[in-house]
Short mmCIF file of C-alpha atoms in Angstrom, two decimals:
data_model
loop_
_atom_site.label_atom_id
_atom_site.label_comp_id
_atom_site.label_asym_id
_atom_site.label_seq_id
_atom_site.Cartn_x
_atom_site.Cartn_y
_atom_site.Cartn_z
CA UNK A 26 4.28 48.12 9.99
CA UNK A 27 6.13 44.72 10.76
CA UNK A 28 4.21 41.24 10.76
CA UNK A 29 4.45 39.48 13.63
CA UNK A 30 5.00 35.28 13.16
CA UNK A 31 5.29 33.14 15.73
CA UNK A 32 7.39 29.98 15.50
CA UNK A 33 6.31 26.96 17.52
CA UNK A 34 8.73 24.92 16.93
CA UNK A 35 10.73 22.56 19.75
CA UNK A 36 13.88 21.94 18.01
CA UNK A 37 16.07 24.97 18.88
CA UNK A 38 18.63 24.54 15.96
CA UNK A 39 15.55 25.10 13.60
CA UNK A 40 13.78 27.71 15.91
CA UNK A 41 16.56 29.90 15.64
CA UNK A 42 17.20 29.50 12.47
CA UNK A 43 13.45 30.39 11.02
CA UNK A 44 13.84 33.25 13.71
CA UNK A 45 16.99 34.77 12.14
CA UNK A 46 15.78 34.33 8.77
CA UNK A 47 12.83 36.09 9.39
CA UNK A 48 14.17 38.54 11.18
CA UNK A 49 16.44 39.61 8.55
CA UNK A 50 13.68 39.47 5.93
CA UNK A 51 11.90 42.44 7.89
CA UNK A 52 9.26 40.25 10.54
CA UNK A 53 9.03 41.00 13.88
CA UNK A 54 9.12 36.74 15.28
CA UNK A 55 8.32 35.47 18.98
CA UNK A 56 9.03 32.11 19.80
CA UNK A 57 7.56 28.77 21.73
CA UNK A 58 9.09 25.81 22.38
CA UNK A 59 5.90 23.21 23.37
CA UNK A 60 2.55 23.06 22.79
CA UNK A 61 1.73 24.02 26.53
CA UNK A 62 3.45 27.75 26.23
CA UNK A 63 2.23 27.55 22.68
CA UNK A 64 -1.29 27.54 23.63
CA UNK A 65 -0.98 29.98 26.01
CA UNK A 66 0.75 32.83 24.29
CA UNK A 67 -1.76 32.20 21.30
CA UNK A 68 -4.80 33.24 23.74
CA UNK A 69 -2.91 36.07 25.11
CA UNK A 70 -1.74 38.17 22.04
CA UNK A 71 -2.45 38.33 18.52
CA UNK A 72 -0.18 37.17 15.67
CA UNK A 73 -0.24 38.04 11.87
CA UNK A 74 0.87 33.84 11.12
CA UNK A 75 1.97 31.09 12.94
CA UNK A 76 4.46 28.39 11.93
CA UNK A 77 3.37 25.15 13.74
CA UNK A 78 5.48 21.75 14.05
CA UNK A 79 3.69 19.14 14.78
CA UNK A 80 5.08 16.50 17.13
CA UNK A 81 5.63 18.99 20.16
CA UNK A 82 6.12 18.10 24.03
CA UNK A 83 3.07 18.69 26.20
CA UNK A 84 0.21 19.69 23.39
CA UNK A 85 0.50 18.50 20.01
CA UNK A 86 0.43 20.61 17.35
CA UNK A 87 -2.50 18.83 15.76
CA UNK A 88 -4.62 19.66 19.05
CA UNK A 89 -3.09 23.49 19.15
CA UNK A 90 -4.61 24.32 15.16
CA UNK A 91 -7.89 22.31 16.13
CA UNK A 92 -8.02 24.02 19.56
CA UNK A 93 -6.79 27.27 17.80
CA UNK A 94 -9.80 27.40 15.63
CA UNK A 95 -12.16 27.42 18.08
CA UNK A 96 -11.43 31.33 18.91
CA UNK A 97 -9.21 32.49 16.08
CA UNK A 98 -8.66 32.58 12.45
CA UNK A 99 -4.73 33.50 12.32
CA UNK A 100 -3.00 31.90 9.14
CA UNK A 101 -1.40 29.03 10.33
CA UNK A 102 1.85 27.22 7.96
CA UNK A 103 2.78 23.84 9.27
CA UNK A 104 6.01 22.61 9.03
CA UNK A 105 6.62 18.92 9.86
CA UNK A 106 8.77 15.86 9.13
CA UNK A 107 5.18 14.18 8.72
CA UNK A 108 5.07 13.69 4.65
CA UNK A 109 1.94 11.06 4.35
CA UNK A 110 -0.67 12.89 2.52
CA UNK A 111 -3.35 11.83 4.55
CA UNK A 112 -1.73 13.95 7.46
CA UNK A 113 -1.39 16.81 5.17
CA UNK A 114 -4.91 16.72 3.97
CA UNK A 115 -5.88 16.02 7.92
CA UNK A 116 -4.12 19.61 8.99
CA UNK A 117 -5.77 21.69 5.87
CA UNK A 118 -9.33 19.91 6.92
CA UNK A 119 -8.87 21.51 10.96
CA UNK A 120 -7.53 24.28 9.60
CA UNK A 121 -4.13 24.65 8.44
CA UNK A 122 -3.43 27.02 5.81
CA UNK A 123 -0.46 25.74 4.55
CA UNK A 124 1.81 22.93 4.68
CA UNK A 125 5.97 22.39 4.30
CA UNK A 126 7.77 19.45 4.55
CA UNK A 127 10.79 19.36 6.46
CA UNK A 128 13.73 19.18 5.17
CA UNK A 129 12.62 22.79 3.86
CA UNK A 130 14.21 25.64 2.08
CA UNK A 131 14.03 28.66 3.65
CA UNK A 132 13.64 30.83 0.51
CA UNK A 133 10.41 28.64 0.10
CA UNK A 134 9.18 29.02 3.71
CA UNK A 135 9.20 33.08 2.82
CA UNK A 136 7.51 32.72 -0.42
CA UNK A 137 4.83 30.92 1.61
CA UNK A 138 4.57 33.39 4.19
CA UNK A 139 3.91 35.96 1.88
CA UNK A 140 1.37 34.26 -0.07
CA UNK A 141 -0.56 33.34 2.40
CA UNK A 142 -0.31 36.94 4.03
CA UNK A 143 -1.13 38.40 0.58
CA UNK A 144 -3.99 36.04 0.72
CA UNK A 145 -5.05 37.58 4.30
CA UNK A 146 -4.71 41.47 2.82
CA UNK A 147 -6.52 40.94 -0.14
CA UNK A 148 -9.27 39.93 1.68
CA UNK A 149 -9.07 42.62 4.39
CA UNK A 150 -9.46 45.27 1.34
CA UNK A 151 -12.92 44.41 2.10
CA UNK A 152 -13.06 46.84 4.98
CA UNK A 153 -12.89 49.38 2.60
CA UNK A 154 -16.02 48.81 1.26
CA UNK A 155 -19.69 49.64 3.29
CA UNK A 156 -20.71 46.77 5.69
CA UNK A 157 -22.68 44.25 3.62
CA UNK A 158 -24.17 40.91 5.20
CA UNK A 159 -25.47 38.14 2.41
CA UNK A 160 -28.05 35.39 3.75
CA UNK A 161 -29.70 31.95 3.38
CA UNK A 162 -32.18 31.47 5.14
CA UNK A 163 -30.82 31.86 8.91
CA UNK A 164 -27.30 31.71 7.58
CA UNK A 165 -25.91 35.25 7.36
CA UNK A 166 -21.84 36.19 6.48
CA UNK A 167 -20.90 39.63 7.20
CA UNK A 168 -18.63 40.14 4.68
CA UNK A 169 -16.53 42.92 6.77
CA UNK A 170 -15.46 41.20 9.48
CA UNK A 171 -15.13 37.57 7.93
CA UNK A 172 -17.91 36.58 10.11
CA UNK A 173 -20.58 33.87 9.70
CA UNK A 174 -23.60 32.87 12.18
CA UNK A 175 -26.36 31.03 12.35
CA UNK A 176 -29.85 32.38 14.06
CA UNK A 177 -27.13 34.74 15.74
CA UNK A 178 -24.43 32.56 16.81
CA UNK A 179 -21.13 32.54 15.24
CA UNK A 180 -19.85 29.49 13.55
CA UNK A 181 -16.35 29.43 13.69
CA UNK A 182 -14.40 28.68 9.90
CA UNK A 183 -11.11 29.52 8.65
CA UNK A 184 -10.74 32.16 6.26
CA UNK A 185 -10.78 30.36 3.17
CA UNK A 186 -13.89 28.53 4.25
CA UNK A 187 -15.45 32.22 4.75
CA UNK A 188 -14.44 33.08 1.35
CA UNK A 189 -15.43 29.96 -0.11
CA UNK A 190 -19.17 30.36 1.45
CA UNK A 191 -19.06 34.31 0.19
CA UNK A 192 -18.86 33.14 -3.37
CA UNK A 193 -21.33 30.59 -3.02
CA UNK A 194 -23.97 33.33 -1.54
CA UNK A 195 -23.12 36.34 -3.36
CA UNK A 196 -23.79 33.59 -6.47
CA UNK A 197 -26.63 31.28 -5.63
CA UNK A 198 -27.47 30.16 -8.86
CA UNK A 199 -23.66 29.80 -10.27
CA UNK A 200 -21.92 26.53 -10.44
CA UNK A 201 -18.36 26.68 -9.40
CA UNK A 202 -15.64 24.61 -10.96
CA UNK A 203 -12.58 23.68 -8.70
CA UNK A 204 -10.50 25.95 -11.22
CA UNK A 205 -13.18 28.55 -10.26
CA UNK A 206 -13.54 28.75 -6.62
CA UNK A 207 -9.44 28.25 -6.44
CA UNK A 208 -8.64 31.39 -8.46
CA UNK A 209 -11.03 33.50 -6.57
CA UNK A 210 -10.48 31.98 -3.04
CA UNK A 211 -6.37 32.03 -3.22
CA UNK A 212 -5.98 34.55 -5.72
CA UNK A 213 -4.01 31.91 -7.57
CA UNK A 214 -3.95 30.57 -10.96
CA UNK A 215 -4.80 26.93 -10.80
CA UNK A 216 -2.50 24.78 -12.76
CA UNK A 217 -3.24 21.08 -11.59
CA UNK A 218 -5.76 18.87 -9.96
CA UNK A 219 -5.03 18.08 -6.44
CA UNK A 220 -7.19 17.89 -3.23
CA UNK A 221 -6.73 21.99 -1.89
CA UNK A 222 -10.42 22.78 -3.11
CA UNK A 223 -12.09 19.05 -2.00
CA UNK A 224 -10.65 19.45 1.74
CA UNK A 225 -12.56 22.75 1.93
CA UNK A 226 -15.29 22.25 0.95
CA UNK A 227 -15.85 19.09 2.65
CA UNK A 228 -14.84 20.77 5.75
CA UNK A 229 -16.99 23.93 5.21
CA UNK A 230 -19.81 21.98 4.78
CA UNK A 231 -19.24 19.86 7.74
CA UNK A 232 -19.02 22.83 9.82
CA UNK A 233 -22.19 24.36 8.57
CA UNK A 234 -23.98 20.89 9.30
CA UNK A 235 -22.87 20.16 12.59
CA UNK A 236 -23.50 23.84 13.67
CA UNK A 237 -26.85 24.26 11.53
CA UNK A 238 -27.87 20.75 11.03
CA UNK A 239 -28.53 22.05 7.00
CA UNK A 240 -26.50 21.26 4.09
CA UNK A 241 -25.69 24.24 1.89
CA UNK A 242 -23.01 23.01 -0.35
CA UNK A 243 -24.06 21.08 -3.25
CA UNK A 244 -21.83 18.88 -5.16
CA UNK A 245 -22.23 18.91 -8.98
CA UNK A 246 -20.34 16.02 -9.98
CA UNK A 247 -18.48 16.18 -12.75
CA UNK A 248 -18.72 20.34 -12.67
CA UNK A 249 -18.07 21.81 -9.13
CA UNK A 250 -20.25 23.11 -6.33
CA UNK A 251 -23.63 25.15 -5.68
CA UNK A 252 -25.28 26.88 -2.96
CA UNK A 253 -28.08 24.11 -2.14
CA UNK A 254 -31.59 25.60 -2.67
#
């Protein structure tokens, strides 16, 4: 069966050319041209990824991922003209699962789709397996369903962040090295130092403090990160 992408994108050159490239490479695509139709398709049906500009009429696509991940965990791929770093490391903190700088290739924006949809399915092969729920203390994840809550109310994290906290559980007493928690999280080797594995971790454990006023992520400096005892 087809994935379905939608393109939020407000230039109509570019719009229509991700949605013919797509197209042709086998994905069913649906398109929005601001943030306010954005936002409103998003709560009405289900995609498989989103591509997301970021300077859009009406809602910004800044708000749309932060506002996004309030109620969904959808892969989202930005692609902006926006090249400073700190916005890049800004979208993967609410977020963002990917970014591409405009001018892009389209051969890369494909590659990138598919990782990050490979990334998706490999977790989903989870579902195969019988429910199992790891805990700490109040915090439980249900492995099946990507799901984590505290005393019984959900805490909402992206995917990665999920499978970030599921190897810090399932191994309480393991330190992780960046090199570690990169190859198991993205199914990736990891070849260089950069901030990917920093900006989730800091944002997973921001999440988990503001929503269980705890800290479970200990840093080991110099090594990696630990569940906190």
């Amino acid at each position: 069966m087809s994935k379905t992408i939608l393109i939020v994108e407000d230039n109509r050159e570019i719009n229509k050319m991700l949605s013919s490239y797509l197209k042709d490479n086998g994905y069913e695509v649906l398109n929005a041209y601001d943030g306010n139709v954005a936002q409103t398709v998003l709560k009405k049906q289900e995609y498989d990824l989103v591509l997301m500009d970021l300077m859009l009429p009406i809602i910004s696509g800044e708000q749309l991922i932060k506002d996004l991940r309030g109620y969904s965990n959808v892969p989202v791929i930005v692609i902006s003209a926006k090249s400073m770093i700190e916005t890049r490391i800004e979208m993967l903190r609410v977020g963002a699962d990917d970014y591409i700088i405009k001018p892009f290739d389209l051969g890369e924006v494909l590659v990138r789709i598919e990782a990050v949809l490979r990334r998706i399915e490999g977790g989903n092969l989870q579902q195969d397996k019988p429910a199992e729920v790891l805990t700490h203390g109040e915090l439980s994840l249900y492995t099946d369903e990507l799901r984590v809550t505290f005393r019984g109310e959900n805490i909402s994290l992206t995917s990665k962040e999920v499978k970030i906290l599921e190897m810090l559980l399932r191994y309480p007493q393991k330190t992780f090295s960046k090199a570690n928690l990169y190859e198991a999280v993205w199914n990736e080797e990891y070849f260089y130092e950069d901030n990917t594995i920093n900006v989730h971790v800091s944002n997973l454990r921001n999440k988990l403090k503001k929503a269980t006023d705890n800290d479970y992520v200990e840093t080991v400096w110099g090594i990696g990160y630990r569940l906190k005892a």
